[in-house]
Short mmCIF file of C-alpha atoms in Angstrom, two decimals:
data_model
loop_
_atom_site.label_atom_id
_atom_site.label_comp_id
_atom_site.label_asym_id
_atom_site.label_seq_id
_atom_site.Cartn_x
_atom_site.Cartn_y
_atom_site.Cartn_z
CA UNK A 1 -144.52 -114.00 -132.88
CA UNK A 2 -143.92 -113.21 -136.75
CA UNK A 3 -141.21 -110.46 -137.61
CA UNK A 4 -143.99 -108.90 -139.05
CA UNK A 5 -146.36 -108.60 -135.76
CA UNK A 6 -142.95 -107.68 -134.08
CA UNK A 7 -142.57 -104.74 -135.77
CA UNK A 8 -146.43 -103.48 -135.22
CA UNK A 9 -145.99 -104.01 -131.57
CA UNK A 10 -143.04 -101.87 -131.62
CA UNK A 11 -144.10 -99.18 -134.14
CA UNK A 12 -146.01 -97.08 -131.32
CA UNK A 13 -142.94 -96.60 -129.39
CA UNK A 14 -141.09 -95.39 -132.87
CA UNK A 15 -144.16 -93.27 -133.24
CA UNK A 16 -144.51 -91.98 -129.76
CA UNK A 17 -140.21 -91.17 -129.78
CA UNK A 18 -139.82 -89.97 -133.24
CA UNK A 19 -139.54 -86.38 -131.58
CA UNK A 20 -136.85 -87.33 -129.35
CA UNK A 21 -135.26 -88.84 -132.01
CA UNK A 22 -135.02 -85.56 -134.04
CA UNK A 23 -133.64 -83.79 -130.87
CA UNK A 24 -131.16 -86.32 -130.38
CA UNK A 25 -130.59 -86.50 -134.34
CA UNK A 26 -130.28 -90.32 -134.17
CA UNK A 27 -132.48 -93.11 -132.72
CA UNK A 28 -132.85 -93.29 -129.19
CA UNK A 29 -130.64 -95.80 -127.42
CA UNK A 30 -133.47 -97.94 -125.91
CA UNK A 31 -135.02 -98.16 -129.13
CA UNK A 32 -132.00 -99.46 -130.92
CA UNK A 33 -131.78 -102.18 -128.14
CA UNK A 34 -135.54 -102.87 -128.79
CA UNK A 35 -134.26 -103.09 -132.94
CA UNK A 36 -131.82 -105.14 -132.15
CA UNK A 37 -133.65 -107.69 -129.65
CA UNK A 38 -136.47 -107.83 -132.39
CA UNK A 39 -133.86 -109.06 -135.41
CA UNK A 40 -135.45 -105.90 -137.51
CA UNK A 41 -131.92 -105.26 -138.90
CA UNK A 42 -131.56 -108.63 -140.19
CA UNK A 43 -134.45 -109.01 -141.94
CA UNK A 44 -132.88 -108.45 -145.33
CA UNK A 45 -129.29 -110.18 -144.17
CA UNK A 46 -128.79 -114.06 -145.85
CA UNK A 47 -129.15 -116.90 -143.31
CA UNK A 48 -125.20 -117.88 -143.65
CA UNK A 49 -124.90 -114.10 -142.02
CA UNK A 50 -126.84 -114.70 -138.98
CA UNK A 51 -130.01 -113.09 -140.73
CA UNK A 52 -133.70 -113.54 -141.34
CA UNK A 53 -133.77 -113.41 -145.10
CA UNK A 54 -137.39 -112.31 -145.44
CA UNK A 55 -139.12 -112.55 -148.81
CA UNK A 56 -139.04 -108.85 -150.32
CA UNK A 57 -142.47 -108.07 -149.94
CA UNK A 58 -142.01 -109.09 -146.44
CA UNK A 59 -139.21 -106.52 -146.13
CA UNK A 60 -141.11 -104.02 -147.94
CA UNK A 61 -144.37 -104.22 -145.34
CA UNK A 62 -142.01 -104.26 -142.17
CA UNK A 63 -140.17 -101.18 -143.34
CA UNK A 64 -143.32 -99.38 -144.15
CA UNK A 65 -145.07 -100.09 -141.07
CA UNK A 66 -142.31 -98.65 -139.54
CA UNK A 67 -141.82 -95.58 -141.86
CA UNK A 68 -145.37 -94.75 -140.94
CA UNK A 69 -144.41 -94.53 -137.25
CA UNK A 70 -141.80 -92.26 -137.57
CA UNK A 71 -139.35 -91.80 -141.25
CA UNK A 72 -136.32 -91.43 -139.29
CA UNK A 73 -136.80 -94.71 -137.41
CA UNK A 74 -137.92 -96.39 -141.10
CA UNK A 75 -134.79 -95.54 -142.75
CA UNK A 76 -132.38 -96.37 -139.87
CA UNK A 77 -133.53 -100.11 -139.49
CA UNK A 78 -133.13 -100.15 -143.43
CA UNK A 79 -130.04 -98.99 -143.87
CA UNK A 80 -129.01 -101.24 -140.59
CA UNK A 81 -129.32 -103.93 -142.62
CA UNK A 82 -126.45 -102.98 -145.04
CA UNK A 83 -124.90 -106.24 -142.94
CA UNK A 84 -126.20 -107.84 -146.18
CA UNK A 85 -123.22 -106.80 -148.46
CA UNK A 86 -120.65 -108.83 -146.16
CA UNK A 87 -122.08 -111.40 -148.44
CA UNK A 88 -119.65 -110.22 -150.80
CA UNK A 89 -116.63 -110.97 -148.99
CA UNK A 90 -115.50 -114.53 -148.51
CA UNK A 91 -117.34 -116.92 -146.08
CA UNK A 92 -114.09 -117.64 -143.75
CA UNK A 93 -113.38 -113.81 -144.02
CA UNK A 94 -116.78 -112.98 -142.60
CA UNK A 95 -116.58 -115.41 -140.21
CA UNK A 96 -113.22 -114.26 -138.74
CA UNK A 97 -114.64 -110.35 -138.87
CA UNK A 98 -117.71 -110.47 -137.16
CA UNK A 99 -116.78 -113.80 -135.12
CA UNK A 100 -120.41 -115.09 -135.53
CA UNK A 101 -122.23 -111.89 -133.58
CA UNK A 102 -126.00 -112.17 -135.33
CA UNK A 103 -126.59 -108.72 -134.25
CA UNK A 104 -124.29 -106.35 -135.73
CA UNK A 105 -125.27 -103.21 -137.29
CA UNK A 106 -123.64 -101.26 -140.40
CA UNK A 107 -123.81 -98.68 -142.40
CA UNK A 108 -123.38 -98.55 -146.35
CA UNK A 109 -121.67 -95.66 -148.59
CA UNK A 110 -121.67 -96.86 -151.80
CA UNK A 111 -120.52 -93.35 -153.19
CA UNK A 112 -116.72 -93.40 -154.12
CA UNK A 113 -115.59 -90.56 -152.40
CA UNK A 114 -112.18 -92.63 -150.72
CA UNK A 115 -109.00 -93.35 -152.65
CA UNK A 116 -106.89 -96.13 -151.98
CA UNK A 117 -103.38 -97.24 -153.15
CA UNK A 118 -102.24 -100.95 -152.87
CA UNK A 119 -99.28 -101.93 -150.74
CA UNK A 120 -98.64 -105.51 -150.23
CA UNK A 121 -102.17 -107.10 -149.84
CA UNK A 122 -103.47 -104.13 -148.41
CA UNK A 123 -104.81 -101.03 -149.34
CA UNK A 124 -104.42 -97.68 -147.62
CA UNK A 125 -107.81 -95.86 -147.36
CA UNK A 126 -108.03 -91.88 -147.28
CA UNK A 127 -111.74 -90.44 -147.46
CA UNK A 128 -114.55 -88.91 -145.85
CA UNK A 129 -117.87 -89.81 -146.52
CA UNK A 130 -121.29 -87.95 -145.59
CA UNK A 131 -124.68 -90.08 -144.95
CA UNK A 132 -123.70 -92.66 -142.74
CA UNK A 133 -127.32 -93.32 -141.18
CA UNK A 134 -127.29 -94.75 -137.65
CA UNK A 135 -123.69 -94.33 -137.33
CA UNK A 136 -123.99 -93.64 -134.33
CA UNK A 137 -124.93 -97.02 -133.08
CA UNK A 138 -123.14 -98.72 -136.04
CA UNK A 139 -120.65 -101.86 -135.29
CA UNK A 140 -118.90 -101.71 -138.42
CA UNK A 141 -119.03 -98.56 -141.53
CA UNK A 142 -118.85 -99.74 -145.21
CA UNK A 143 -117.44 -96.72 -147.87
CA UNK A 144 -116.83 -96.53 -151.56
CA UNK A 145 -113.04 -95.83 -152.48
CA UNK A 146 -111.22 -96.21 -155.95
CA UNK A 147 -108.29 -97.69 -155.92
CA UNK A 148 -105.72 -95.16 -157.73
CA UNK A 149 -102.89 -96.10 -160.44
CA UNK A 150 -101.32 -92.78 -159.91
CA UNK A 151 -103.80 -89.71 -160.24
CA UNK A 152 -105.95 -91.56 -161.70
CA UNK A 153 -108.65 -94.66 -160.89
CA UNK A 154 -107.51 -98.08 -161.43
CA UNK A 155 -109.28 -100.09 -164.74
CA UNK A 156 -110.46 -103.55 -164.28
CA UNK A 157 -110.16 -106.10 -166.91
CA UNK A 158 -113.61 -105.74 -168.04
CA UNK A 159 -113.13 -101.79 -168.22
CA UNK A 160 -114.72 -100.71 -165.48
CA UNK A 161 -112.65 -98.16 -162.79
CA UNK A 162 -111.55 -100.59 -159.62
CA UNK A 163 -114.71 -99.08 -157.23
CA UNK A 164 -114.86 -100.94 -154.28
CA UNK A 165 -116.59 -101.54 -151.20
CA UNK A 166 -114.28 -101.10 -147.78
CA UNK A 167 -115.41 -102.34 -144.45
CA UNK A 168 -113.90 -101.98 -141.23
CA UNK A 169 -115.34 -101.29 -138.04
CA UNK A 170 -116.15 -98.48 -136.12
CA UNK A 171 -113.75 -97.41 -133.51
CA UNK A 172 -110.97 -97.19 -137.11
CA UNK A 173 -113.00 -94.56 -138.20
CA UNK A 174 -113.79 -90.62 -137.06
CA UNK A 175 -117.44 -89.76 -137.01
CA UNK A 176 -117.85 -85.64 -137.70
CA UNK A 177 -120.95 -83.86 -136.10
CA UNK A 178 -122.75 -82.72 -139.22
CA UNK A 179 -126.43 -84.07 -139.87
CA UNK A 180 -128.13 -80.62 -139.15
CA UNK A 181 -130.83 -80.87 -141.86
CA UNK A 182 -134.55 -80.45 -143.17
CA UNK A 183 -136.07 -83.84 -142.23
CA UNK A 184 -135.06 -87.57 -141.40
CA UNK A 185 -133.27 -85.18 -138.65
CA UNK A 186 -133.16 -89.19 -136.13
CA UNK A 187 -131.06 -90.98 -138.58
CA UNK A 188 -127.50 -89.81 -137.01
CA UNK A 189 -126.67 -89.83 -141.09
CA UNK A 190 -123.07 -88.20 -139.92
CA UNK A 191 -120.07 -87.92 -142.26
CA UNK A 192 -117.10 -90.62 -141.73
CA UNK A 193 -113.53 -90.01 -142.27
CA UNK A 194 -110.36 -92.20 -141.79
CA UNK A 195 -106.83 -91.30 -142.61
CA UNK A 196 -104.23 -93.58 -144.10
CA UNK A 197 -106.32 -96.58 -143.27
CA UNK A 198 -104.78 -100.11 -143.65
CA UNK A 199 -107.36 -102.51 -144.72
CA UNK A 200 -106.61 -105.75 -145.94
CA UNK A 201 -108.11 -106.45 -149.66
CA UNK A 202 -110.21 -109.24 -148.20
CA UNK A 203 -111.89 -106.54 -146.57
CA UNK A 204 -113.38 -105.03 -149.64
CA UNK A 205 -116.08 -106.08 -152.25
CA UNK A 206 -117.10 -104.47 -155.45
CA UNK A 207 -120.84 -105.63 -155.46
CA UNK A 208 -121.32 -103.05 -158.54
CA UNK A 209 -119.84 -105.59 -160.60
CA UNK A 210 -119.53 -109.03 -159.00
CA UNK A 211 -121.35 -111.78 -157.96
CA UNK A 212 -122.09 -112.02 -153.96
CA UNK A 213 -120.09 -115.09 -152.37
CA UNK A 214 -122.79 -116.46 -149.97
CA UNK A 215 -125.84 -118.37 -151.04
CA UNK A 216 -129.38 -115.62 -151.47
CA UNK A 217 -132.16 -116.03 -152.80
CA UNK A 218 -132.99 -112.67 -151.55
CA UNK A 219 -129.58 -110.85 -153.28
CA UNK A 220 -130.14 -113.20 -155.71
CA UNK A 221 -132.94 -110.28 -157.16
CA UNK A 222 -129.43 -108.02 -158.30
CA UNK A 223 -127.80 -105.26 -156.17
CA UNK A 224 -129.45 -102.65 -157.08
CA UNK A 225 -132.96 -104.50 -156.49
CA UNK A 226 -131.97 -105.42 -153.59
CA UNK A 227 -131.07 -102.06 -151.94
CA UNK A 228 -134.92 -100.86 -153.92
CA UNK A 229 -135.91 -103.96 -151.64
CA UNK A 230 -135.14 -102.62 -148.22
CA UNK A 231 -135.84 -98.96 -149.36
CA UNK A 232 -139.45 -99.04 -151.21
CA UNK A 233 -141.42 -99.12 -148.08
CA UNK A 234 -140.17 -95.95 -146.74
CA UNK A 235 -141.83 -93.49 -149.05
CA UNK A 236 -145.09 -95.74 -148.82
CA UNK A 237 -145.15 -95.30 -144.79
CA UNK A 238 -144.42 -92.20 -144.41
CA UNK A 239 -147.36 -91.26 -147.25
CA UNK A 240 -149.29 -93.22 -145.68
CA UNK A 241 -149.39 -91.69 -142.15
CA UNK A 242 -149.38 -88.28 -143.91
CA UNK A 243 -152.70 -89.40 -145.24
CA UNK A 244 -153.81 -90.99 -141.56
CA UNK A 245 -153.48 -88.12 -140.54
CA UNK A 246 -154.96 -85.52 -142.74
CA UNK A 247 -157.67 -87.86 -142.72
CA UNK A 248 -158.29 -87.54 -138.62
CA UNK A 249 -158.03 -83.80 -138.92
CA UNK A 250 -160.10 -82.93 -141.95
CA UNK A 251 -163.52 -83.49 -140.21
CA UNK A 252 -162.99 -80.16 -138.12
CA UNK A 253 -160.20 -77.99 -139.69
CA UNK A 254 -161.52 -75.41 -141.51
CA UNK A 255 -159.32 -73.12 -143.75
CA UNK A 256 -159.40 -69.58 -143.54
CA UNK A 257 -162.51 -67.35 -145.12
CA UNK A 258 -164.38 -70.58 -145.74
CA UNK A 259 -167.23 -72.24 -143.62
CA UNK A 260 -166.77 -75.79 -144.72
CA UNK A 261 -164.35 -78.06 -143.47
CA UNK A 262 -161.91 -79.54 -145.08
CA UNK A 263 -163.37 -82.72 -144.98
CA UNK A 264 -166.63 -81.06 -147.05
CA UNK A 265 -164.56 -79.50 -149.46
CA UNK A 266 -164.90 -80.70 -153.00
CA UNK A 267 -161.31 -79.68 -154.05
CA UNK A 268 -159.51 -81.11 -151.12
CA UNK A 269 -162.19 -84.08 -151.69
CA UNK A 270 -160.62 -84.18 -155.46
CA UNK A 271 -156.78 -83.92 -154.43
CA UNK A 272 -156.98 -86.46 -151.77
CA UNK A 273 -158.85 -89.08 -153.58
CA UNK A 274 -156.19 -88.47 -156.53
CA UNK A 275 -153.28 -88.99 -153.62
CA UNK A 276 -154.63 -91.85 -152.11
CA UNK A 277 -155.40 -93.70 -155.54
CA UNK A 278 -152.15 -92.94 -156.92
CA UNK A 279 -150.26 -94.51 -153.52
CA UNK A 280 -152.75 -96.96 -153.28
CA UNK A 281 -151.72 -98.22 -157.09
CA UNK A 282 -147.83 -97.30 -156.61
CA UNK A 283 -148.01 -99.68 -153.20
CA UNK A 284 -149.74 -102.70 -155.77
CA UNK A 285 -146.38 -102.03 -158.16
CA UNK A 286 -144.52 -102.69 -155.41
CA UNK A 287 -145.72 -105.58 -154.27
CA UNK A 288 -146.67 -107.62 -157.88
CA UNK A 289 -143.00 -105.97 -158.91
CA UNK A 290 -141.13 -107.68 -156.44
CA UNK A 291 -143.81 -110.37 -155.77
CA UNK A 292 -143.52 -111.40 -159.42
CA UNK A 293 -139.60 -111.14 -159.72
CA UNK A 294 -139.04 -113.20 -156.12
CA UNK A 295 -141.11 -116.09 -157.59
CA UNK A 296 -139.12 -115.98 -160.71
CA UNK A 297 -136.26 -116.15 -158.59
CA UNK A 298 -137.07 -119.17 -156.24
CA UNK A 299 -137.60 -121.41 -159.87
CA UNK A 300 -134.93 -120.17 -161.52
CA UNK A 301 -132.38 -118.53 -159.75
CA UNK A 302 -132.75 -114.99 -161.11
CA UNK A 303 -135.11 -112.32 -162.37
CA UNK A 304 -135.38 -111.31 -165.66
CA UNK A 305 -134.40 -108.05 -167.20
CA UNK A 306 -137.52 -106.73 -167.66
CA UNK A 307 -138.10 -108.18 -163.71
CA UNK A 308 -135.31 -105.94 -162.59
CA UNK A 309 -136.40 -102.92 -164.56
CA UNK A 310 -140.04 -103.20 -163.06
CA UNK A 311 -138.66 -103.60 -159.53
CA UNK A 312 -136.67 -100.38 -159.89
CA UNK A 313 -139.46 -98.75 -161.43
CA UNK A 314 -141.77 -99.52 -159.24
CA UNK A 315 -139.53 -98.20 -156.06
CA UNK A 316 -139.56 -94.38 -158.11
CA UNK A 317 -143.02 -94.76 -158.66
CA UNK A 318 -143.59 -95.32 -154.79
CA UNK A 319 -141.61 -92.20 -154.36
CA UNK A 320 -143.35 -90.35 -156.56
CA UNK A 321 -147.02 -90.95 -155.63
CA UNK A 322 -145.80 -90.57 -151.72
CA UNK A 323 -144.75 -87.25 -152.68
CA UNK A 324 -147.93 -86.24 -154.34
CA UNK A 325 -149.91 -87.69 -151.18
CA UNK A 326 -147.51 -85.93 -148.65
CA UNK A 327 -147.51 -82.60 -150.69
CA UNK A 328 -151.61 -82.60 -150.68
CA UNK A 329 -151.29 -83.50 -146.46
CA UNK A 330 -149.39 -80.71 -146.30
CA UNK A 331 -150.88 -77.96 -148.36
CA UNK A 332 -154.29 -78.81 -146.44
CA UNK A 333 -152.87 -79.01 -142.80
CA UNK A 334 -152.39 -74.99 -143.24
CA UNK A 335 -149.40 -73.07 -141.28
CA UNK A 336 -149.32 -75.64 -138.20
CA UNK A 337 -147.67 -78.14 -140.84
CA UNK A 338 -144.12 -75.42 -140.41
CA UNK A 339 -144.13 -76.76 -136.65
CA UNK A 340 -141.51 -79.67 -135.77
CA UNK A 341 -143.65 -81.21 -133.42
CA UNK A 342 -146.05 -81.41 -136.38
CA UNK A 343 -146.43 -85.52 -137.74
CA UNK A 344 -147.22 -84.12 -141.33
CA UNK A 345 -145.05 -81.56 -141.29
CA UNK A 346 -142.56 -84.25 -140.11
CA UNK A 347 -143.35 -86.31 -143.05
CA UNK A 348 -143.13 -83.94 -145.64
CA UNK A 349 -139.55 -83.04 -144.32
CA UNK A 350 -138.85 -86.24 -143.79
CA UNK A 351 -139.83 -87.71 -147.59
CA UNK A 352 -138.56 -84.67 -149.60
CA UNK A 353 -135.15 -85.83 -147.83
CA UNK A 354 -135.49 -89.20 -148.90
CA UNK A 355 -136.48 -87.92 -152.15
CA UNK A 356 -132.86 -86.21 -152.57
CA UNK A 357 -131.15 -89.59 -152.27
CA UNK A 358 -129.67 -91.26 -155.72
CA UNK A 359 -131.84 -94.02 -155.33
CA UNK A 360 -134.49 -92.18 -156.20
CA UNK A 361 -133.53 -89.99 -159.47
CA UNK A 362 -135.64 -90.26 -162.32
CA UNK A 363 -132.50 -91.82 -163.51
CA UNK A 364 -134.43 -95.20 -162.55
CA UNK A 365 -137.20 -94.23 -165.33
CA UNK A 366 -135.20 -93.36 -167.79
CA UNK A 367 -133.18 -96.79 -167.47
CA UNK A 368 -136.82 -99.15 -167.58
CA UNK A 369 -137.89 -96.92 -171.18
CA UNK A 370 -134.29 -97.48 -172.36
CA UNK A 371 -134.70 -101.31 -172.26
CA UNK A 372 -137.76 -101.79 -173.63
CA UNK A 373 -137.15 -99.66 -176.35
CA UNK A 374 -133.73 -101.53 -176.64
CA UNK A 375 -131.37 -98.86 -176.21
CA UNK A 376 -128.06 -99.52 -174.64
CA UNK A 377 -127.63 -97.15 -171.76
CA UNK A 378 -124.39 -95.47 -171.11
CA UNK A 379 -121.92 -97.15 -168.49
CA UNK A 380 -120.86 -93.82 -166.94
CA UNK A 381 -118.61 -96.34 -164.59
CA UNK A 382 -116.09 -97.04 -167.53
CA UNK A 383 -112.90 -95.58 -167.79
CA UNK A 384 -113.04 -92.95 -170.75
#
């Protein structure tokens, strides 16, 4: 069976559990074994890591499908495959960490909220982190640090402050009970802390700025592409079951002081159609984006700049026409939308969380008109 048909014969249970999940505040035990047994958090980890390597698109649809089951469930697998940025550490280094287990899980950081000093080859690692989705079930955690000259961040030869990548596996780390939130409630997206942490420098990566050391077509697209990769489907599923479901209930809710229902009423008529043409058109970005930029890749062994911009693009756009659908859902549904146990009330909690993550600023916008109207943008990682 494809990876693809895998994941639609386990989306119902996602679906039917995404309540327990929010109770629980992480994914359901069973279901991470099911995850696990069905390779969906190696779909977007390089072959020479024990992965799948799907095409993006590919990644894309299996994410969505199962963002449309349940959010939480959609950005835990995705996020479980943050396996992907061992690539960056050497081959023999990987092989000695994860001693050739294909079905690790990990979470990924990237914000810089460690510091570091060297001592010998090592570095000592102080920090606590927040947003470490699936944690909970996580074999090994991944944080951003600087390494420090003195108060300060350290300055690489090409001017850039010494950001870096640490990994190290769970059990070094202390997980703090804090995900009490608005939606995405199942991801387990608990803060991290260590204390005086001896890592060894092998054990860190700055993918920000370097090259990845293992053979991907798939990372081949850039970093940030990448991560827009595993994350673009999530908006698009969990719009898209908003919309499901609006559709299923419009036929016989009726709003108050009115006789028609909502399905015979010409302004909901005009908002939905708007929704569902602007996610229907946002999903085709998506796909010709990274469609487009994936073929490039496999001929020449990397997208161009415009490719990137238009793959970054395209993931905001998905955001923002899910948002538009999953705000129209919502408005219609009336007050039962305020319940938990409400799907579209789930998924407008769920995607206005998503929404708050840096991924998807406007930032990404801004970045596509600066290059094609040839403007340099401003490296806001360089030391001042």
């Amino acid at each position: 069976m494809s990876v693809i048909n895998t994941t639609r014969a386990i989306a119902p249970e996602f679906a039917a559990r995404a309540a327990e999940g929010e109770q629980l505040r992480t994914m359901p035990a069973e279901l991470v074994a099911r995850v696990r047994q069905a390779g969906l958090f190696r779909i977007a980890v390089p072959r020479s890591l024990g992965g799948l390597e799907c095409d993006p698109v590919t990644v894309i649809e299996i994410i969505e499908e199962i963002s449309r089951a349940d959010g939480s469930a959609g950005w835990t697998v995705a996020i479980g495959n943050s396996v992907a940025f061992f690539a960056w550490l050497e081959p023999l280094v990987v092989t000695e960490m994860l001693g050739g287990d294909r079905e690790i899980v990990s979470t990924g950081v990237f914000a810089p909220m460690g510091r570091a000093v060297r001592d010998g080859g090592d570095f000592v690692l102080t920090g606590r982190w927040p947003f470490n989705s699936g944690c909970m079930h996580a074999d090994w955690f991944q944080t951003g640090f600087f390494v420090m000259d003195g108060d300060r961040p350290a300055v690489r030869p090409d001017g850039n402050l010494d950001w870096r990548f640490a990994f190290y596996r769970r059990e070094q780390a202390e997980i703090i009970d804090t995900w009490h939130t608005l939606g995405l409630r199942g991801t387990g997206s608990h803060d991290v802390a260590v204390h005086a942490l001896r890592i060894p420098e092998s054990h860190t990566a700055m993918p920000f700025y370097d090259p990845p050391r293992h053979e991907s077509a798939l990372l081949a697209l850039g970093f940030s592409e990448f991560t827009a990769a595993i994350l673009s489907g999530i908006p698009l599923g969990i719009a898209r079951r908003a919309l499901d479901e609006l559709e299923a209930l419009a036929p016989t809710k009726r709003r108050p002081n009115r006789e028609t229902t909502i399905a015979e009423d010409a302004h909901a008529q005009l908002q939905v159609g708007r929704a569902e043409g602007a996610l229907l058109s946002a999903r085709a970005f998506v796909v010709d984006a990274f469609g487009d930029a994936w073929d490039h890749v496999r001929t020449t062994g990397a997208p161009t700049p415009k490719q990137q911009g238009e793959m970054l693009l395209s993931m905001q756009q998905a955001m923002d026409a899910s948002l538009q659908a999953v705000d129209v859902a919502y408005e219609f549904t009336g007050a039962s939308a305020v319940f938990d146990d409400n799907p579209i009330g789930r998924c407008w909690r769920d995607l206005h969380t998503a929404r708050q993550h840096v991924v998807f600023s406007g930032y990404r916008t801004t970045e596509y008109a600066r290059t094609r109207f040839e403007i340099q943008s401003p490296v806001h990682s360089r030391a001042a």
